């Protein structure tokens, strides 16, 4: 397939240099964005009288046909073209003749690829957001069912104070709210159209850049500086950063699920559909999906580091280095979508062993703070209460029991302030439900949180 720039050359590119230079093998996935941009450009050229309206219409029809032919498998994108832009332009010219050769008037591949990449990234932001929405819906279901599922809350991975599974899950819901906010911010900031920036310095044709911007749904209109327009990949770096953050959250959650799924914890059973066995050890059921999500986080961070590094030494304006914005970014975009999808499936089918969780909270003395607070409410200074309860905990450790299992005599041996109401005061239910500061796991607070998250999801839909 002929390239777009043969005129000045007397020798063909070396075969392996050609292969090294080409981008069609990976930018072909942008064919719909490329065609969309070209249709807008052709409409504008026609309206401005830069090409005739007949030429404009033939180009638009030709491009529409190419799109449906590729969509439906009648036209295969050939790796012989240098890039997706050359491929589509040459098929168009083959099909409609000279009019096709006018499509590139007032345009460069530099503003064209800047546009394609923005359009593609925009669609990926929306798809990622939709998947996060589904994940959040799965989390809401877990929360609603587990308002009264008591479990240990951890600090330093040591059992600390009692929380509920709803509360723990809510923490992740919050992270994904922030992730979605970041996506919306990026979408908003990148909402300007680079088309018309030309190679770097605009053009002498009387283009209507606002028209193409509006046809392509860029609410912020067209970009302000043509040199920046063709060399800006900030939005992509921001997106990779947001994707990295999403992966970091998924990875933390995965790590917890892996711990909870271990034989020692048994807080959860991952469904058979989301775990795998061992080829040698018949008893094993491994949390592979969670491990893979945790593992793939590294490769998404890698894409972010790669593009930051690629961009750091590039003088204005376009340089071919920037073609490296694609492969790893595409890989990161695919990876994150796969991870959210699989993770959501795993959450939808996971079983929480509520009794094990509650027992673990009790056995881990997560109610020790509440026992101390009980004494404080009866007039003992907190520091003293802390040491009384410390001694009680030691006694429990010796006997291998929970604080709830000590007799009243044993309590009284440390302080005669203890009465029968100590048992209610340190029950998991009381410990949790009395925690009613904003953001705490108390039942009323959690019901409020679930209501808030549901309204949030409805608002996001609208
Ligand atoms: N394949 C190129 C890229 O991805 C398209 C732009 C080419 N522009 C150029 N002046 N060679 O960046």
Coordinates of C-alpha atoms and ligand atoms in Angstrom, one line a residue:
X1 CA 0.0 0.0 0.0
X2 CA 1.4 3.4 -1.0
X3 CA 2.4 5.7 1.9
X4 CA 1.2 9.3 2.1
X5 CA 4.6 11.0 1.7
X6 CA 6.5 9.3 -1.2
X7 CA 7.0 12.5 -3.3
X8 CA 10.2 13.6 -1.8
X9 CA 11.8 10.1 -1.6
X10 CA 13.8 8.2 -4.2
X11 CA 14.2 5.0 -2.2
X12 CA 11.7 2.9 -0.4
X13 CA 12.1 2.5 3.4
X14 CA 14.2 -0.4 4.5
X15 CA 11.8 -3.3 5.2
X16 CA 12.7 -3.7 8.8
X17 CA 12.8 0.1 9.4
X18 CA 9.3 0.2 7.9
X19 CA 8.2 -2.4 10.3
X20 CA 9.8 -0.6 13.1
X21 CA 8.1 2.7 12.1
X22 CA 4.6 1.4 11.4
X23 CA 1.8 1.8 13.8
X24 CA -1.1 0.1 12.0
X25 CA -0.6 -3.1 14.0
X26 CA -1.8 -1.3 17.1
X27 CA -3.6 1.9 16.0
X28 CA -6.1 0.0 13.9
X29 CA -8.3 -0.2 16.9
X30 CA -8.9 3.6 16.5
X31 CA -10.5 3.2 13.0
X32 CA -13.9 4.3 14.2
X33 CA -12.5 7.4 15.8
X34 CA -10.4 8.2 12.8
X35 CA -13.4 7.9 10.5
X36 CA -15.6 10.0 12.9
X37 CA -12.9 12.8 12.8
X38 CA -12.6 12.6 9.1
X39 CA -16.3 12.9 8.5
X40 CA -16.5 16.0 10.7
X41 CA -13.5 17.4 8.8
X42 CA -15.1 16.7 5.4
X43 CA -18.4 18.3 6.5
X44 CA -16.6 21.4 7.6
X45 CA -14.5 21.6 4.4
X46 CA -17.7 21.4 2.4
X47 CA -19.5 24.0 4.4
X48 CA -16.5 26.4 4.1
X49 CA -16.3 25.9 0.4
X50 CA -12.8 24.5 0.6
X51 CA -14.0 21.5 -1.3
X52 CA -17.3 21.3 -3.1
X53 CA -20.4 20.0 -1.4
X54 CA -20.5 17.2 -3.9
X55 CA -17.0 16.1 -2.9
X56 CA -17.8 16.5 0.7
X57 CA -20.9 14.3 0.4
X58 CA -19.0 11.6 -1.5
X59 CA -16.2 11.6 1.1
X60 CA -18.7 11.3 3.9
X61 CA -20.6 8.5 2.2
X62 CA -17.4 6.7 1.3
X63 CA -16.1 6.9 4.9
X64 CA -19.4 5.6 6.3
X65 CA -19.2 2.7 4.0
X66 CA -15.7 1.9 5.0
X67 CA -16.7 2.0 8.7
X68 CA -19.6 -0.5 8.2
X69 CA -17.4 -2.7 5.9
X70 CA -14.8 -2.9 8.7
X71 CA -17.5 -3.3 11.4
X72 CA -19.0 -6.2 9.5
X73 CA -15.8 -7.9 8.4
X74 CA -16.1 -7.1 4.7
X75 CA -13.0 -5.0 4.8
X76 CA -9.9 -6.2 6.7
X77 CA -7.5 -3.6 7.9
X78 CA -4.3 -4.4 6.0
X79 CA -1.0 -4.3 7.9
X80 CA 0.6 -3.0 4.7
X81 CA -0.5 0.5 5.4
X82 CA 1.8 2.6 7.7
X83 CA -1.0 3.6 10.0
X84 CA -4.7 3.7 10.3
X85 CA -4.9 7.2 8.8
X86 CA -3.1 6.1 5.6
X87 CA -5.1 2.9 5.4
X88 CA -8.5 4.7 5.5
X89 CA -7.4 7.5 3.2
X90 CA -6.1 5.1 0.6
X91 CA -9.2 2.8 0.7
X92 CA -11.3 5.9 0.3
X93 CA -9.3 7.1 -2.7
X94 CA -9.4 3.7 -4.3
X95 CA -13.2 3.7 -3.9
X96 CA -14.2 7.3 -4.8
X97 CA -11.3 8.5 -6.8
X98 CA -10.0 12.1 -6.7
X99 CA -12.4 13.4 -4.1
X100 CA -10.7 11.1 -1.6
X101 CA -7.4 12.8 -2.2
X102 CA -8.9 16.1 -1.0
X103 CA -9.9 14.8 2.5
X104 CA -6.5 15.7 4.0
X105 CA -6.8 19.4 2.9
X106 CA -6.0 21.6 5.9
X107 CA -5.1 18.7 8.1
X108 CA -2.0 16.8 9.2
X109 CA -1.6 13.4 10.7
X110 CA -0.4 15.3 13.7
X111 CA -3.7 16.9 14.5
X112 CA -5.5 13.8 13.2
X113 CA -3.8 11.4 15.5
X114 CA -4.1 13.9 18.4
X115 CA -7.9 13.9 17.7
X116 CA -8.1 10.1 17.3
X117 CA -6.3 9.5 20.6
X118 CA -8.6 12.0 22.4
X119 CA -11.7 10.4 21.0
X120 CA -10.5 6.9 21.9
X121 CA -9.5 7.9 25.4
X122 CA -12.8 9.6 25.9
X123 CA -14.7 6.5 25.0
X124 CA -12.4 4.5 27.3
X125 CA -13.1 6.8 30.2
X126 CA -16.8 6.2 29.7
X127 CA -16.5 2.5 29.5
X128 CA -14.3 2.4 32.6
X129 CA -16.8 4.5 34.5
X130 CA -19.6 2.2 33.6
X131 CA -17.7 -0.8 34.9
X132 CA -17.0 1.0 38.1
X133 CA -20.7 1.7 38.4
X134 CA -21.4 -2.0 38.2
X135 CA -18.8 -2.7 40.8
X136 CA -20.3 -0.1 43.1
X137 CA -23.7 -1.7 42.7
X138 CA -22.2 -5.1 43.7
X139 CA -20.6 -3.4 46.8
X140 CA -24.0 -1.8 47.8
X141 CA -25.5 -5.3 47.8
X142 CA -22.8 -6.5 50.1
X143 CA -23.3 -3.5 52.4
X144 CA -27.1 -3.9 52.6
X145 CA -26.8 -7.5 53.6
X146 CA -24.1 -7.0 56.2
X147 CA -25.1 -4.0 58.3
X148 CA -25.0 -6.4 61.3
X149 CA -22.1 -8.6 60.3
X150 CA -19.5 -7.9 62.9
X151 CA -15.8 -8.3 62.1
X152 CA -12.5 -7.1 63.4
X153 CA -11.3 -3.8 62.0
X154 CA -7.5 -3.9 61.7
X155 CA -4.6 -1.6 62.1
X156 CA -1.1 -3.0 61.5
X157 CA -3.0 -6.1 60.4
X158 CA -3.7 -6.6 64.1
X159 CA -7.2 -6.9 65.3
X160 CA -8.1 -3.4 66.6
X161 CA -11.8 -2.5 67.1
X162 CA -15.0 -4.1 65.9
X163 CA -16.5 -2.8 62.7
X164 CA -19.0 -4.4 60.3
X165 CA -18.6 -5.8 56.8
X166 CA -20.8 -3.1 55.6
X167 CA -18.5 -0.5 57.0
X168 CA -15.4 -2.2 55.6
X169 CA -17.0 -2.5 52.2
X170 CA -18.1 1.2 52.4
X171 CA -14.5 2.2 52.6
X172 CA -13.9 0.8 49.1
X173 CA -17.1 2.4 47.9
X174 CA -15.6 5.7 48.8
X175 CA -12.4 5.0 46.9
X176 CA -14.4 4.2 43.8
X177 CA -16.4 7.4 44.2
X178 CA -13.1 9.3 44.1
X179 CA -11.9 7.2 41.1
X180 CA -15.1 8.2 39.2
X181 CA -14.6 11.8 40.2
X182 CA -11.1 11.7 38.7
X183 CA -12.4 10.2 35.5
X184 CA -15.1 13.0 35.2
X185 CA -12.4 15.6 35.9
X186 CA -10.2 14.3 33.1
X187 CA -13.1 14.1 30.7
X188 CA -13.9 17.7 31.4
X189 CA -10.4 19.0 31.1
X190 CA -9.7 17.1 27.8
X191 CA -12.9 18.3 26.3
X192 CA -11.3 20.5 23.6
X193 CA -10.8 19.6 19.9
X194 CA -7.3 19.6 18.4
X195 CA -8.4 19.3 14.8
X196 CA -7.3 22.3 12.8
X197 CA -4.0 22.6 14.5
X198 CA -2.5 21.1 11.4
X199 CA 1.1 19.9 11.6
X200 CA 1.8 22.4 14.3
X201 CA 1.1 25.9 13.1
X202 CA -2.5 25.9 12.0
X203 CA -3.3 26.4 8.3
X204 CA -4.0 29.2 5.8
X205 CA -7.4 27.6 4.9
X206 CA -10.4 29.2 6.4
X207 CA -11.3 26.3 8.6
X208 CA -14.3 26.5 11.0
X209 CA -12.7 24.8 14.0
X210 CA -15.7 25.4 16.3
X211 CA -17.9 23.5 13.8
X212 CA -15.7 20.3 13.9
X213 CA -15.4 20.7 17.7
X214 CA -19.1 20.8 18.1
X215 CA -19.7 17.9 15.6
X216 CA -17.4 15.8 17.6
X217 CA -19.0 16.6 20.9
X218 CA -16.2 18.6 22.4
X219 CA -18.1 20.9 24.7
X220 CA -15.1 23.0 25.4
X221 CA -14.8 24.0 21.8
X222 CA -11.5 23.9 19.9
X223 CA -8.0 24.1 21.5
X224 CA -6.3 27.5 21.9
X225 CA -2.7 26.8 20.9
X226 CA -1.9 24.7 17.8
X227 CA 1.6 23.7 19.0
X228 CA 0.2 22.4 22.3
X229 CA -2.7 20.8 20.5
X230 CA -0.5 18.4 18.5
X231 CA 1.9 17.6 21.3
X232 CA -0.4 17.4 24.4
X233 CA -0.7 14.0 25.9
X234 CA -1.4 15.2 29.4
X235 CA -4.9 13.9 29.4
X236 CA -3.6 10.4 28.6
X237 CA -1.1 10.6 31.4
X238 CA -3.8 11.7 33.7
X239 CA -6.0 8.8 32.6
X240 CA -3.2 6.4 33.1
X241 CA -2.7 7.9 36.6
X242 CA -6.4 7.5 37.3
X243 CA -6.3 3.9 36.0
X244 CA -3.2 3.2 38.3
X245 CA -5.2 4.5 41.2
X246 CA -8.1 2.3 40.4
X247 CA -5.7 -0.7 40.2
X248 CA -4.2 0.3 43.5
X249 CA -7.7 0.2 45.1
X250 CA -8.6 -3.1 43.4
X251 CA -5.2 -4.5 44.5
X252 CA -5.7 -3.6 48.1
X253 CA -9.1 -5.1 48.1
X254 CA -7.7 -8.2 46.4
X255 CA -5.0 -8.5 49.0
X256 CA -7.7 -8.5 51.7
X257 CA -9.7 -11.1 49.9
X258 CA -6.6 -13.3 49.6
X259 CA -6.0 -13.0 53.3
X260 CA -9.6 -13.6 54.2
X261 CA -9.7 -16.6 51.9
X262 CA -6.7 -18.2 53.6
X263 CA -7.1 -21.3 55.7
X264 CA -6.1 -19.3 58.8
X265 CA -8.8 -16.6 58.3
X266 CA -11.7 -18.3 56.5
X267 CA -13.7 -15.0 56.5
X268 CA -14.7 -15.7 52.9
X269 CA -15.2 -18.5 50.4
X270 CA -14.5 -17.5 46.9
X271 CA -16.9 -19.1 44.5
X272 CA -15.6 -22.1 42.4
X273 CA -16.3 -20.0 39.3
X274 CA -13.6 -17.5 40.5
X275 CA -11.0 -19.8 41.9
X276 CA -8.7 -22.5 40.5
X277 CA -7.1 -25.7 41.7
X278 CA -3.6 -27.0 42.0
X279 CA -2.2 -29.6 39.5
X280 CA -0.5 -31.5 42.4
X281 CA -2.2 -30.6 45.6
X282 CA -5.8 -31.9 45.4
X283 CA -7.0 -29.9 48.5
X284 CA -6.2 -26.5 47.1
X285 CA -8.6 -23.8 46.0
X286 CA -6.6 -20.7 45.0
X287 CA -7.7 -17.1 44.8
X288 CA -6.2 -16.7 41.3
X289 CA -8.5 -13.9 40.1
X290 CA -7.7 -11.7 43.1
X291 CA -4.0 -12.5 42.8
X292 CA -4.0 -11.6 39.1
X293 CA -5.8 -8.3 39.7
X294 CA -3.1 -7.6 42.4
X295 CA -0.4 -8.6 39.9
X296 CA -1.6 -6.7 36.9
X297 CA -1.4 -3.5 38.9
X298 CA 2.3 -3.4 38.2
X299 CA 1.7 -3.4 34.5
X300 CA -0.7 -0.5 34.6
X301 CA 1.8 1.5 36.7
X302 CA 4.3 0.6 34.1
X303 CA 2.3 2.2 31.3
X304 CA 2.1 5.4 33.4
X305 CA 5.8 5.5 34.0
X306 CA 6.5 4.7 30.4
X307 CA 4.5 7.6 29.0
X308 CA 5.8 10.1 31.6
X309 CA 9.3 9.1 30.6
X310 CA 8.6 9.2 26.8
X311 CA 7.1 12.7 27.1
X312 CA 9.8 14.2 29.3
X313 CA 12.4 15.0 26.7
X314 CA 10.2 15.9 23.7
X315 CA 10.8 19.4 22.2
X316 CA 7.7 21.1 20.8
X317 CA 5.8 20.1 18.8
X318 CA 5.0 16.6 17.4
X319 CA 7.8 14.0 17.4
X320 CA 7.6 10.4 16.5
X321 CA 8.4 9.4 20.1
X322 CA 4.8 10.2 20.7
X323 CA 3.6 7.2 18.8
X324 CA 4.8 5.3 21.9
X325 CA 1.7 6.7 23.6
X326 CA -0.4 3.9 22.2
X327 CA 0.6 0.3 22.9
X328 CA 1.1 0.4 26.6
X329 CA -1.8 2.7 27.1
X330 CA -4.1 0.5 25.2
X331 CA -2.9 -2.5 27.2
X332 CA -3.5 -0.6 30.4
X333 CA -7.0 0.4 29.3
X334 CA -7.9 -3.2 28.4
X335 CA -6.3 -4.6 31.6
X336 CA -8.2 -2.3 33.9
X337 CA -11.5 -3.0 32.3
X338 CA -10.8 -6.8 32.5
X339 CA -9.8 -6.4 36.1
X340 CA -12.9 -4.4 37.2
X341 CA -15.1 -6.9 35.3
X342 CA -13.6 -10.0 36.9
X343 CA -13.4 -8.5 40.3
X344 CA -17.0 -7.5 40.2
X345 CA -18.0 -11.1 39.3
X346 CA -15.9 -12.4 42.1
X347 CA -17.6 -10.0 44.6
X348 CA -21.1 -10.9 43.4
X349 CA -20.5 -14.6 44.1
X350 CA -18.3 -14.6 47.1
X351 CA -19.6 -16.0 50.4
X352 CA -18.9 -14.2 53.7
X353 CA -18.6 -16.5 56.7
X354 CA -20.3 -14.1 59.1
X355 CA -19.9 -16.4 62.2
X356 CA -16.2 -16.7 61.6
X357 CA -15.8 -13.0 61.3
X358 CA -17.7 -12.2 64.5
X359 CA -15.9 -14.9 66.4
X360 CA -12.6 -13.5 65.2
X361 CA -13.6 -10.0 66.4
X362 CA -14.4 -11.4 69.9
X363 CA -11.4 -13.6 70.1
X364 CA -9.2 -10.7 69.0
X365 CA -10.3 -8.5 72.0
X366 CA -11.6 -5.9 69.6
X367 CA -14.0 -4.9 72.4
X368 CA -11.1 -4.1 74.9
X369 CA -11.4 -0.3 74.2
X370 CA -15.1 -0.6 75.0
X371 CA -14.4 -2.3 78.3
X372 CA -12.1 0.5 79.2
X373 CA -14.7 3.1 78.1
X374 CA -17.2 1.2 80.4
X375 CA -14.9 1.9 83.4
X376 CA -14.4 5.5 82.3
X377 CA -18.2 6.0 82.3
X378 CA -18.2 4.7 85.9
X379 CA -15.7 7.3 87.0
X380 CA -12.3 5.6 86.5
X381 CA -9.7 7.7 84.7
X382 CA -9.0 6.4 81.2
X383 CA -5.3 5.6 81.9
X384 CA -6.2 3.5 84.9
X385 CA -9.1 1.8 83.0
X386 CA -6.6 1.0 80.2
X387 CA -4.3 -0.9 82.5
X388 CA -7.2 -2.7 84.3
X389 CA -8.5 -4.0 81.0
X390 CA -4.9 -4.8 79.9
X391 CA -4.7 -7.2 82.9
X392 CA -8.0 -8.7 82.0
X393 CA -6.9 -9.3 78.5
X394 CA -3.8 -11.0 79.8
X395 CA -6.0 -13.3 81.9
X396 CA -8.1 -14.2 78.8
X397 CA -4.9 -14.9 76.7
X398 CA -3.8 -17.2 79.5
X399 CA -7.1 -19.1 79.5
X400 CA -7.6 -18.9 75.8
X401 CA -11.0 -17.2 76.1
X402 CA -12.7 -14.0 74.9
X403 CA -13.5 -11.1 77.2
X404 CA -17.1 -12.0 76.9
X405 CA -16.3 -15.4 78.6
X406 CA -14.8 -14.0 81.9
X407 CA -17.0 -14.4 85.0
X408 CA -18.2 -11.4 86.9
X409 CA -15.9 -12.5 89.8
X410 CA -12.9 -12.4 87.5
X411 CA -13.9 -8.9 86.4
X412 CA -14.4 -7.8 90.0
X413 CA -11.0 -9.2 91.0
X414 CA -9.5 -6.3 88.8
X415 CA -12.1 -3.6 89.7
X416 CA -15.2 -3.7 91.8
X417 CA -16.8 -1.2 89.6
X418 CA -17.7 -4.0 87.1
X419 CA -21.3 -5.1 87.2
X420 CA -23.4 -7.5 85.2
X421 CA -24.0 -4.8 82.5
X422 CA -20.4 -5.2 81.4
X423 CA -21.5 -8.1 79.2
X424 CA -23.9 -6.0 77.2
X425 CA -21.4 -3.1 77.1
X426 CA -18.8 -5.2 75.4
X427 CA -21.1 -7.2 73.1
X428 CA -20.3 -6.7 69.4
X429 CA -23.7 -5.3 68.8
X430 CA -23.3 -2.6 71.5
X431 CA -19.7 -1.9 70.5
X432 CA -20.7 -1.3 66.9
X433 CA -24.0 0.4 67.4
X434 CA -22.8 2.9 69.9
X435 CA -20.2 4.1 67.4
X436 CA -22.3 6.9 65.9
X437 CA -19.9 9.6 65.1
X438 CA -20.1 10.6 61.4
X439 CA -18.4 7.9 59.3
X440 CA -18.5 5.3 62.1
X441 CA -20.0 1.7 61.7
X442 CA -23.0 2.1 64.0
X443 CA -26.2 0.7 62.5
X444 CA -27.9 4.0 62.1
X445 CA -24.9 5.5 60.4
X446 CA -24.5 2.6 58.1
X447 CA -28.2 2.7 57.0
X448 CA -27.6 6.4 56.3
X449 CA -24.5 5.6 54.3
X450 CA -26.3 3.0 52.2
X451 CA -29.1 5.5 51.5
X452 CA -26.5 8.1 50.5
X453 CA -24.7 5.7 48.1
X454 CA -27.9 4.7 46.5
X455 CA -28.8 8.3 45.8
X456 CA -25.3 8.8 44.5
X457 CA -25.7 5.9 42.0
X458 CA -29.0 7.3 40.8
X459 CA -27.4 10.8 40.4
X460 CA -24.5 9.3 38.5
X461 CA -27.0 7.5 36.1
X462 CA -28.6 10.9 35.4
Ligands
LIG1 N1 1.4 6.9 13.8 C1 1.7 8.3 14.3 C2 1.5 8.4 15.8 O1 0.9 7.5 16.3 C3 0.7 9.2 13.6 C4 1.2 10.6 13.4 C5 2.3 10.6 12.4 N2 2.7 11.9 12.1 C6 3.9 12.1 11.5 N3 4.2 13.3 11.3 N4 4.6 11.1 11.1 O2 1.9 9.3 16.4

